[in-house]
PDB file of C-alpha atoms and ligand atoms in Angstrom:
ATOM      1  CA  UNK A   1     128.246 128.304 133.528  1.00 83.00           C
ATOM      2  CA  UNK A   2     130.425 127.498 130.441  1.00 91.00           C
ATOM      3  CA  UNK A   3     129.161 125.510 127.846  1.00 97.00           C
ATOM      4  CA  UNK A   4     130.491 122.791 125.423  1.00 98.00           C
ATOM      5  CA  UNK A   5     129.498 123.177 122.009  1.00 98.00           C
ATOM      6  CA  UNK A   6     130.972 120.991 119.552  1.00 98.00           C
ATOM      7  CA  UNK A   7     131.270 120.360 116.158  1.00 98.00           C
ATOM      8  CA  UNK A   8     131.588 116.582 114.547  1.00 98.00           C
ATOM      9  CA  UNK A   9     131.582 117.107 111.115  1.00 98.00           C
ATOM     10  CA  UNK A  10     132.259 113.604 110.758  1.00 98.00           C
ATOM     11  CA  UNK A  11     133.611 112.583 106.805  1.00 98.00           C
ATOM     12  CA  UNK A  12     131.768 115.534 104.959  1.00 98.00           C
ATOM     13  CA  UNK A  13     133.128 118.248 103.164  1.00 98.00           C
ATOM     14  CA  UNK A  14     135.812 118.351 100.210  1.00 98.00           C
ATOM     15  CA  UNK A  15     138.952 121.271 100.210  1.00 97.00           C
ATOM     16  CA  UNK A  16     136.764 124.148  98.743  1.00 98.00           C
ATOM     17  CA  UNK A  17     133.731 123.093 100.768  1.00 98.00           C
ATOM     18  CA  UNK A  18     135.394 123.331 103.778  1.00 98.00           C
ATOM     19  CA  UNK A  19     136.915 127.190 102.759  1.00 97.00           C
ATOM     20  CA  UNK A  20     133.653 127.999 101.982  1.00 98.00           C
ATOM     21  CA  UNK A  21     132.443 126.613 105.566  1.00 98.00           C
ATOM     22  CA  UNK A  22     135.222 128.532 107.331  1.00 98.00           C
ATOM     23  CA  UNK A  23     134.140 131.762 105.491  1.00 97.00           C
ATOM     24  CA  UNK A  24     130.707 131.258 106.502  1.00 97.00           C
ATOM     25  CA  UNK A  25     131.105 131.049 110.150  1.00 98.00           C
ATOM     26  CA  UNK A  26     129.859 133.725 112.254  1.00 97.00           C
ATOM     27  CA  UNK A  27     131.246 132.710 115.854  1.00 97.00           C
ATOM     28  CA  UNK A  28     131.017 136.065 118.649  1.00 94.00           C
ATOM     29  CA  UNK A  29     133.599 135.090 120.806  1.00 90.00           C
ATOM     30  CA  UNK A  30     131.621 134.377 124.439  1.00 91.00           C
ATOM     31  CA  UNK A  31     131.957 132.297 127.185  1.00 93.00           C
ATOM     32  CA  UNK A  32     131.341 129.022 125.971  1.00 96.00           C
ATOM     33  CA  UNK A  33     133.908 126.777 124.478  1.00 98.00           C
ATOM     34  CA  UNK A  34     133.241 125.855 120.532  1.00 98.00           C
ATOM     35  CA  UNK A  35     135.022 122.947 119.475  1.00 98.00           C
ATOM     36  CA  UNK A  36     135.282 122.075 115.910  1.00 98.00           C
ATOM     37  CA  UNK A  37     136.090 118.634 114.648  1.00 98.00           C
ATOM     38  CA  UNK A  38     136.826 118.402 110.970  1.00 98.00           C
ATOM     39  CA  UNK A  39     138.429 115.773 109.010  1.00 98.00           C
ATOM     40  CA  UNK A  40     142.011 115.287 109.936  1.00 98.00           C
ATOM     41  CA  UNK A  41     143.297 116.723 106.718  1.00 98.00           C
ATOM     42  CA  UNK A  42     141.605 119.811 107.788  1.00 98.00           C
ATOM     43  CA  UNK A  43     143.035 120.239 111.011  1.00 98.00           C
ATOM     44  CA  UNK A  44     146.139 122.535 109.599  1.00 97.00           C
ATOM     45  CA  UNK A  45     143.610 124.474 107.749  1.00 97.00           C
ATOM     46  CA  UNK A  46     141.951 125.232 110.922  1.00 97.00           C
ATOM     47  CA  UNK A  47     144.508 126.284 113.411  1.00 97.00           C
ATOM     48  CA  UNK A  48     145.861 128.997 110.852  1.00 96.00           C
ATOM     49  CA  UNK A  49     142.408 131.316 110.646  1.00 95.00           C
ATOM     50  CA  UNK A  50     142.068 133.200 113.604  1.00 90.00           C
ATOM     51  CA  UNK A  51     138.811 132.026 115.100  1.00 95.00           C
ATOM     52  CA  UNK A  52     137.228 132.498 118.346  1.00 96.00           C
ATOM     53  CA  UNK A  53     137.218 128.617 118.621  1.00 97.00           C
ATOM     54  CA  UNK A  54     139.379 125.202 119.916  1.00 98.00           C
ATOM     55  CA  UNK A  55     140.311 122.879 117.704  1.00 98.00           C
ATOM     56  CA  UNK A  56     139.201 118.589 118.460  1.00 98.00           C
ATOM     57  CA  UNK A  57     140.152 115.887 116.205  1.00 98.00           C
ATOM     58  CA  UNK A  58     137.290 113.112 115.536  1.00 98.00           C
ATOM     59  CA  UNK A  59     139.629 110.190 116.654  1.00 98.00           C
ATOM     60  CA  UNK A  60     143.222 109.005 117.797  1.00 98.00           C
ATOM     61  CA  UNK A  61     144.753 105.539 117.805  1.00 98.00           C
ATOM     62  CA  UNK A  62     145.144 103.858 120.886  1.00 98.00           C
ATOM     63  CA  UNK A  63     149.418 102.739 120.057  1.00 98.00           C
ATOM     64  CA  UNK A  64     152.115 105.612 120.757  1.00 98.00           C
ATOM     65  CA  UNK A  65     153.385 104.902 116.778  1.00 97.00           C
ATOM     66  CA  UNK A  66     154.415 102.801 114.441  1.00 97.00           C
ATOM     67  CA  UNK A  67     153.150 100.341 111.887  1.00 97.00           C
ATOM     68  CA  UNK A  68     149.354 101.508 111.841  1.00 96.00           C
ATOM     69  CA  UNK A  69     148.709 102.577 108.022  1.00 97.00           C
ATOM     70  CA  UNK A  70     145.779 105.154 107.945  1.00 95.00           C
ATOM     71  CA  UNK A  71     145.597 106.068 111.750  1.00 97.00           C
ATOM     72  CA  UNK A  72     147.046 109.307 113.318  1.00 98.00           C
ATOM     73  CA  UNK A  73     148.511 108.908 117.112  1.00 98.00           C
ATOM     74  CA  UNK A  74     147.804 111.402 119.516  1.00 98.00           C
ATOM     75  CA  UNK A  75     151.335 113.577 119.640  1.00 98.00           C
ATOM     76  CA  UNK A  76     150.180 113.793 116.065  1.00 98.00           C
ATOM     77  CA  UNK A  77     147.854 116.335 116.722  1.00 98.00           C
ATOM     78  CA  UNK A  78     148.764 117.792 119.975  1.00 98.00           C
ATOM     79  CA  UNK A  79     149.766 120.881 118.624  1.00 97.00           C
ATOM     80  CA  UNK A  80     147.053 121.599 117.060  1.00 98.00           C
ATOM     81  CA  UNK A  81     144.342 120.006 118.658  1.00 98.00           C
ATOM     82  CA  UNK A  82     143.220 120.397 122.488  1.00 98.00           C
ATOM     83  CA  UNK A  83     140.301 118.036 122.485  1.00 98.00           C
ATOM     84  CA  UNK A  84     139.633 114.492 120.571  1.00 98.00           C
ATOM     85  CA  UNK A  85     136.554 112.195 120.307  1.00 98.00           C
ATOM     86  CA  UNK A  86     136.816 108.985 121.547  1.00 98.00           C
ATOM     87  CA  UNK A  87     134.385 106.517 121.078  1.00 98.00           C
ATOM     88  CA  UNK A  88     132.026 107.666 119.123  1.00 98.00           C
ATOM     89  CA  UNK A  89     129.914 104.708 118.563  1.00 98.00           C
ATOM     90  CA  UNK A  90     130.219 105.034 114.511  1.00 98.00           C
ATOM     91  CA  UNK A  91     133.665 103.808 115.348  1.00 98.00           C
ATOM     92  CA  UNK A  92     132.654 101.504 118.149  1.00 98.00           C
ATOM     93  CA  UNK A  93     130.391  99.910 115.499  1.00 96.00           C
ATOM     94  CA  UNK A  94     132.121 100.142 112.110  1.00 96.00           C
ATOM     95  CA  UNK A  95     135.463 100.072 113.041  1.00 95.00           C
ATOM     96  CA  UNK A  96     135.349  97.513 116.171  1.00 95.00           C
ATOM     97  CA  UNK A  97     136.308  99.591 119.197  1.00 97.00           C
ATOM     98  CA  UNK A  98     135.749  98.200 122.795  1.00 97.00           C
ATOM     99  CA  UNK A  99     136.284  99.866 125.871  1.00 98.00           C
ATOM    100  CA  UNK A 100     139.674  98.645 126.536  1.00 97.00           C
ATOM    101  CA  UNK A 101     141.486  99.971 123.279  1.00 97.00           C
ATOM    102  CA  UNK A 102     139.176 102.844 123.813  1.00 98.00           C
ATOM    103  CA  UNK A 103     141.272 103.399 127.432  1.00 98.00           C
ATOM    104  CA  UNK A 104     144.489 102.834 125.522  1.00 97.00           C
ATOM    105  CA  UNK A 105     143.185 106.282 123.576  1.00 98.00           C
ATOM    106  CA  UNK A 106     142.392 108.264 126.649  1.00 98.00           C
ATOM    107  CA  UNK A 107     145.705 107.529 127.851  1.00 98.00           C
ATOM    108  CA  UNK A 108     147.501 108.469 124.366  1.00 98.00           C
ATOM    109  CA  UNK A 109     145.566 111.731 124.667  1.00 98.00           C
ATOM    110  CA  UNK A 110     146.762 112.619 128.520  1.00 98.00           C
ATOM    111  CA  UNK A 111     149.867 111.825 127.943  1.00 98.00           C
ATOM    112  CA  UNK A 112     150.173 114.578 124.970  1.00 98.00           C
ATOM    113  CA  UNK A 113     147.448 116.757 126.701  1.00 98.00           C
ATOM    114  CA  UNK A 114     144.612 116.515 124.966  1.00 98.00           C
ATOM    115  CA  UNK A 115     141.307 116.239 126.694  1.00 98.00           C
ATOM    116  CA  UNK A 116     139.234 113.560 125.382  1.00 98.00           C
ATOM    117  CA  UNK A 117     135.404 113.418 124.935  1.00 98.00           C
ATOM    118  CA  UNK A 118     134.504 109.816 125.689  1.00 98.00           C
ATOM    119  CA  UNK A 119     131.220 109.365 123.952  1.00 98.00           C
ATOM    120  CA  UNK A 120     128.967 106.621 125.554  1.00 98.00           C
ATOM    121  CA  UNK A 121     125.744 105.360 124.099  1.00 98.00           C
ATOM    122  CA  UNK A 122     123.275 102.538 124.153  1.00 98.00           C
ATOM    123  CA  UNK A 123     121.248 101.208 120.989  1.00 97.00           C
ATOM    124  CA  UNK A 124     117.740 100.897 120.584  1.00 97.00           C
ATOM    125  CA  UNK A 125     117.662  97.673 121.800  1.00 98.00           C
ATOM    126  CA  UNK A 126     119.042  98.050 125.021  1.00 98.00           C
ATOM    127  CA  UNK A 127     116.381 101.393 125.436  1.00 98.00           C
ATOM    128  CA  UNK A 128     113.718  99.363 124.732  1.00 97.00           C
ATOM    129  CA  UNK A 129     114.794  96.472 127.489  1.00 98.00           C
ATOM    130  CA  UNK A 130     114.548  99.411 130.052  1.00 97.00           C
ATOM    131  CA  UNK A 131     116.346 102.331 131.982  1.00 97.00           C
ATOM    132  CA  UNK A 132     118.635  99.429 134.269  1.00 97.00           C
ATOM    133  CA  UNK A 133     119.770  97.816 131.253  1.00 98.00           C
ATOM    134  CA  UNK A 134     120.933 101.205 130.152  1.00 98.00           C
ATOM    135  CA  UNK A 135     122.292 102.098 132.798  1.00 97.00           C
ATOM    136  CA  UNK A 136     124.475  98.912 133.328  1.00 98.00           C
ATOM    137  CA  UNK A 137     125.856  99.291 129.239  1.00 98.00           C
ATOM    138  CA  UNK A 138     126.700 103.243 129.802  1.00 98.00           C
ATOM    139  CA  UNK A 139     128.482 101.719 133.661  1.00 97.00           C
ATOM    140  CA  UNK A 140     130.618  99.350 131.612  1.00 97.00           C
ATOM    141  CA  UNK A 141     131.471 101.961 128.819  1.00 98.00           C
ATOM    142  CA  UNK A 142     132.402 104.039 131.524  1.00 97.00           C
ATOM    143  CA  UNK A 143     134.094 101.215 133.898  1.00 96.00           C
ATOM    144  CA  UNK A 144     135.883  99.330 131.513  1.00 97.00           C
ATOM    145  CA  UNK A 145     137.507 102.546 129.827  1.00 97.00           C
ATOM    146  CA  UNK A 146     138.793 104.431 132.855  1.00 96.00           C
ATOM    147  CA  UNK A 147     140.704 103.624 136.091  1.00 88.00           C
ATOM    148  CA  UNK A 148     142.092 104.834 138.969  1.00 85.00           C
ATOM    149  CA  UNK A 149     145.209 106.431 136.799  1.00 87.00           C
ATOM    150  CA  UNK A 150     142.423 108.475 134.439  1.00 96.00           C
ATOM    151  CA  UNK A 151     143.206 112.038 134.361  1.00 98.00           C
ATOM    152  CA  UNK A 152     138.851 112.701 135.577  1.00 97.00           C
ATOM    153  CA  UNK A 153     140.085 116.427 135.585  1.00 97.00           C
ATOM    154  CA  UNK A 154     140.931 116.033 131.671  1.00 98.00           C
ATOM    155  CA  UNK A 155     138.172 114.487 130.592  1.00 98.00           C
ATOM    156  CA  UNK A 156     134.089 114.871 129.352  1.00 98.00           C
ATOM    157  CA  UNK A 157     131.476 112.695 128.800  1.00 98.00           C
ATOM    158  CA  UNK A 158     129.576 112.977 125.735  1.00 98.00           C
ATOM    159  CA  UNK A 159     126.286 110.430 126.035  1.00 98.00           C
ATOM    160  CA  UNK A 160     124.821 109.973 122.540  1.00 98.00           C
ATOM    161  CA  UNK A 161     121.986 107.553 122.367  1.00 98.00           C
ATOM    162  CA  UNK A 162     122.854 105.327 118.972  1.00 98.00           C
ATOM    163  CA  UNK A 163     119.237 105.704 118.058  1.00 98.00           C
ATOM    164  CA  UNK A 164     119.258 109.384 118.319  1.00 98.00           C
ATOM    165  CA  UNK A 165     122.446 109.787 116.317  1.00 98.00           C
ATOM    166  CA  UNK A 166     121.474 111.240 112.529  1.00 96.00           C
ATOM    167  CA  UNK A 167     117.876 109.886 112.527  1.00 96.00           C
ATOM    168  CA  UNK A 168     116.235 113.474 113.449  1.00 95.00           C
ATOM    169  CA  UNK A 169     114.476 111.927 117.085  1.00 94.00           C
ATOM    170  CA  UNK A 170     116.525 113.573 119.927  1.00 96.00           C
ATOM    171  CA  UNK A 171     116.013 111.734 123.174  1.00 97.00           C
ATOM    172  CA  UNK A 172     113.590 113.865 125.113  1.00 97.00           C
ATOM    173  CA  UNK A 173     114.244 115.698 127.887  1.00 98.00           C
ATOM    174  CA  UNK A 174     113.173 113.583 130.613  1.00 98.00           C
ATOM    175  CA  UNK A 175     115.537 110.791 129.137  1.00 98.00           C
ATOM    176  CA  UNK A 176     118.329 113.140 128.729  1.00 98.00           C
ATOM    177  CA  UNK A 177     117.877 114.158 132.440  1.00 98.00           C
ATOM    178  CA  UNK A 178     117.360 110.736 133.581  1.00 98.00           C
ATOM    179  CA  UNK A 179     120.466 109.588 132.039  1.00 98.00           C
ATOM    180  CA  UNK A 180     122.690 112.590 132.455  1.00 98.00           C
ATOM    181  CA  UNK A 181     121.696 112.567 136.039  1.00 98.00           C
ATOM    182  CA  UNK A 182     122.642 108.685 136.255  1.00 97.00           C
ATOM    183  CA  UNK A 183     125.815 109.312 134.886  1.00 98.00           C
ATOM    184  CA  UNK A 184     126.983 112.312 137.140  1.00 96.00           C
ATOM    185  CA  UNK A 185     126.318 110.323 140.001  1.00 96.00           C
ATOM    186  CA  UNK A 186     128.601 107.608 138.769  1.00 95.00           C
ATOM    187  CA  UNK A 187     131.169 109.584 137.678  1.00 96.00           C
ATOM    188  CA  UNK A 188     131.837 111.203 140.679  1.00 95.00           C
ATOM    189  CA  UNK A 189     131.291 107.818 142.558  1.00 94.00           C
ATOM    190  CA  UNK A 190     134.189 106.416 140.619  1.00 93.00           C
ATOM    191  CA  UNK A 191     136.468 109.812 140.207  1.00 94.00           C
ATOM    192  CA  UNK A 192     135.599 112.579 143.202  1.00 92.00           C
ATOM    193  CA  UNK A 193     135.312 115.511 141.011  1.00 94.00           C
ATOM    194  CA  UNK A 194     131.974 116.832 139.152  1.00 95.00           C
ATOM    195  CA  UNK A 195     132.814 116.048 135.259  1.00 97.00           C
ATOM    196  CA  UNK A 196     130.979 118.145 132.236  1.00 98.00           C
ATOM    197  CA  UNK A 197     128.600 115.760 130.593  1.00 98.00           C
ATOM    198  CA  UNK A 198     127.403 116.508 126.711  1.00 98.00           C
ATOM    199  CA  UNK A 199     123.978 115.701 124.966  1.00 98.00           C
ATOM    200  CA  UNK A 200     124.605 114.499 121.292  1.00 98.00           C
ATOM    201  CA  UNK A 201     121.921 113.157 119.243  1.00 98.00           C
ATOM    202  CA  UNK A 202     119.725 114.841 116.192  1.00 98.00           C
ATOM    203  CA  UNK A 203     120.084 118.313 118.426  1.00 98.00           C
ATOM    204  CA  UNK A 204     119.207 121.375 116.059  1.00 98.00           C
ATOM    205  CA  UNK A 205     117.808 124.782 116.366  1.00 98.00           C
ATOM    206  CA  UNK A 206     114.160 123.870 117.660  1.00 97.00           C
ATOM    207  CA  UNK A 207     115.769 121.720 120.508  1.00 98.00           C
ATOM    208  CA  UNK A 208     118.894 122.646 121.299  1.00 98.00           C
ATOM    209  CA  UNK A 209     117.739 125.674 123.765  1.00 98.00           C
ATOM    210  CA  UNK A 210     115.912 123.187 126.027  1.00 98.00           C
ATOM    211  CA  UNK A 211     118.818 120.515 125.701  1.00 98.00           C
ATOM    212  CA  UNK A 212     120.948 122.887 127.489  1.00 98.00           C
ATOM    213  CA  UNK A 213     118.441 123.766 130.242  1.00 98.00           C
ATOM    214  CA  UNK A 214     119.105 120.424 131.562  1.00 98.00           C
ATOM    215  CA  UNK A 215     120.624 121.056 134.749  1.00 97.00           C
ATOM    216  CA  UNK A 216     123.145 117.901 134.176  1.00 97.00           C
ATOM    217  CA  UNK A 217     124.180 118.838 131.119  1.00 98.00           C
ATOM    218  CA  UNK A 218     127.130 121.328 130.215  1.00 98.00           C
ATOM    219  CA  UNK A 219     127.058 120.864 126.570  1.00 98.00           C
ATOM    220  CA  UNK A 220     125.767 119.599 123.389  1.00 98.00           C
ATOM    221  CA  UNK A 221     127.976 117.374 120.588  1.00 98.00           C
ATOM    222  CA  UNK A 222     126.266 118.388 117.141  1.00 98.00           C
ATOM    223  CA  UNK A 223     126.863 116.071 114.052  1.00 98.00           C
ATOM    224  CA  UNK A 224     124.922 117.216 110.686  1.00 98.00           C
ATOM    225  CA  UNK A 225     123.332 120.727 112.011  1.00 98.00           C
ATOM    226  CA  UNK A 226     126.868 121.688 112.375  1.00 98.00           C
ATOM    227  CA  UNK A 227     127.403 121.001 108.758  1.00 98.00           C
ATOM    228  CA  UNK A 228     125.500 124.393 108.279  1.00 98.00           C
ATOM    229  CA  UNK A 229     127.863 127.282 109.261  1.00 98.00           C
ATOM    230  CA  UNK A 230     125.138 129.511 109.778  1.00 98.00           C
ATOM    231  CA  UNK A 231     123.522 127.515 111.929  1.00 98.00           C
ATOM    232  CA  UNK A 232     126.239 126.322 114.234  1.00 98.00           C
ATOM    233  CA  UNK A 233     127.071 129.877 114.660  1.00 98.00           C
ATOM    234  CA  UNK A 234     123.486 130.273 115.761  1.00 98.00           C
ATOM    235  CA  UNK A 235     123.436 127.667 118.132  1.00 98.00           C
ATOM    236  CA  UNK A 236     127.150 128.177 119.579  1.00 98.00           C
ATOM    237  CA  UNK A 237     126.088 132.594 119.695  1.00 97.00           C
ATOM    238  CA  UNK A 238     122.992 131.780 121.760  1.00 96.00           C
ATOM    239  CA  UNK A 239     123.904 128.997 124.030  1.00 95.00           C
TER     240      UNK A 239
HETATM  241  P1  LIG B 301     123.727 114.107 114.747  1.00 97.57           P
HETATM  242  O1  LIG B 301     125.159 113.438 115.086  1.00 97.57           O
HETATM  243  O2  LIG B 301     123.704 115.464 115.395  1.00 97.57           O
HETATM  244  O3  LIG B 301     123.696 114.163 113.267  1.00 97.57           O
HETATM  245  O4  LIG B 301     122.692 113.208 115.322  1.00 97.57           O
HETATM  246  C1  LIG B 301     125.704 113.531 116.375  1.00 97.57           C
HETATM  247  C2  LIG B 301     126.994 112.754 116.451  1.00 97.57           C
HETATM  248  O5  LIG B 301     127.096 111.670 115.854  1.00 97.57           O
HETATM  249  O6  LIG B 301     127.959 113.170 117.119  1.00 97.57           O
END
């Protein structure tokens, strides 16, 4: 079955850095679908090499247009990009984001036909208070973002536990199946169809092999191993 692998490069990398990144990849083209997420200002740079890759930007702004210094709408990058992140719970936390302007961005990125990762997470708090508590926070990420007018056939889950995110300690399998398997279940409860669920979370070349042999999951969302070009090449060439 195809496989996500993604990129979130997050705010790293200056104009030669990122050259020297693009040289560096080694992507075979295969089945899977590699989706890099650069910076914004990158995006151009992107789309012009010819790489066996799509293109996802790391955000979009919930409004249509208009007065919103610093933030780039949707049709902004439709014709370059084919995915976005939504969510991602470095902008939950440092920028605000709830779940409602959160569904304004999934419906910015339908209407100019970009499929959105919605990434979903719960802290280390909530883990620790036990597997019902996070499963009632992931619900109402999940519940209060979409509706009955979400495009479920345009859309993928990416659950990143907030504790897992940079610090090096993946989840572990069994909670990665546990929660992966939790949130199938909903998702088709709420939506009818069977939607691709991601892992993100410290994932690097010792784990990302068993990551992916989660039956649930259909794809991985890498943040700083996919700073190395080698190594996301590794990872994307042997998923
Ligand atoms: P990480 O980041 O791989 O560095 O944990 C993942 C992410 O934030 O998407």
């Amino acid at each position: 079955m195809k496989k996500y692998i993604v990129a979130n490069l997050k705010m790293n990398k200056n104009f030669d850095q990122f050259e020297n990144y693009l040289e560096n990849l080694n992507l075979k083209k295969n089945n899977n679908e590699i989706i890099i997420c650069p910076s914004n200002i990158f995006l151009e740079k992107i789309y012009k090499r010819d790489l066996p890759i799509s293109i996802g930007a790391q955000d979009v702004d919930h409004r249509v247009e208009g007065a919103a210094t610093g933030s780039t709408s949707a049709a902004q990058i439709k014709n370059i990009c084919d995915y976005t992140l939504v969510g991602h719970s470095e902008r939950r936390e440092t920028f605000s984001e709830n779940n409602f302007m959160i569904g304004e961005k999934l419906l910015r990125c339908w209407e100019n036909s970009i499929t959105p990762i919605l990434c979903v997470g719960e802290n280390l708090e909530i883990r620790k208070s036990g597997i019902k508590n996070v499963e009632n926070h992931l619900y109402s990420q999940i519940t209060q973002s979409l509706n009955d007018n979400s495009k479920f056939e345009k859309l993928i889950i990416a659950y990143e536990p907030i504790w897992a995110i940079g610090t090096g300690l993946s989840a572990s399998i069994k909670e990665v199946s546990e929660v992966s398997e939790m949130l199938k279940n909903k998702l088709l409860e709420i939506s009818n169809i069977e939607i691709s669920i991601l892992y993100g979370g410290s994932v690097n070349l010792s784990n990302y092999k068993e990551l992916l042999a989660v039956s649930s999951i259909s794809g991985l969302l890498i943040g700083s191993a996919s700073l190395d070009p080698k190594v996301f090449s590794e990872i994307s060439n042997n998923s």
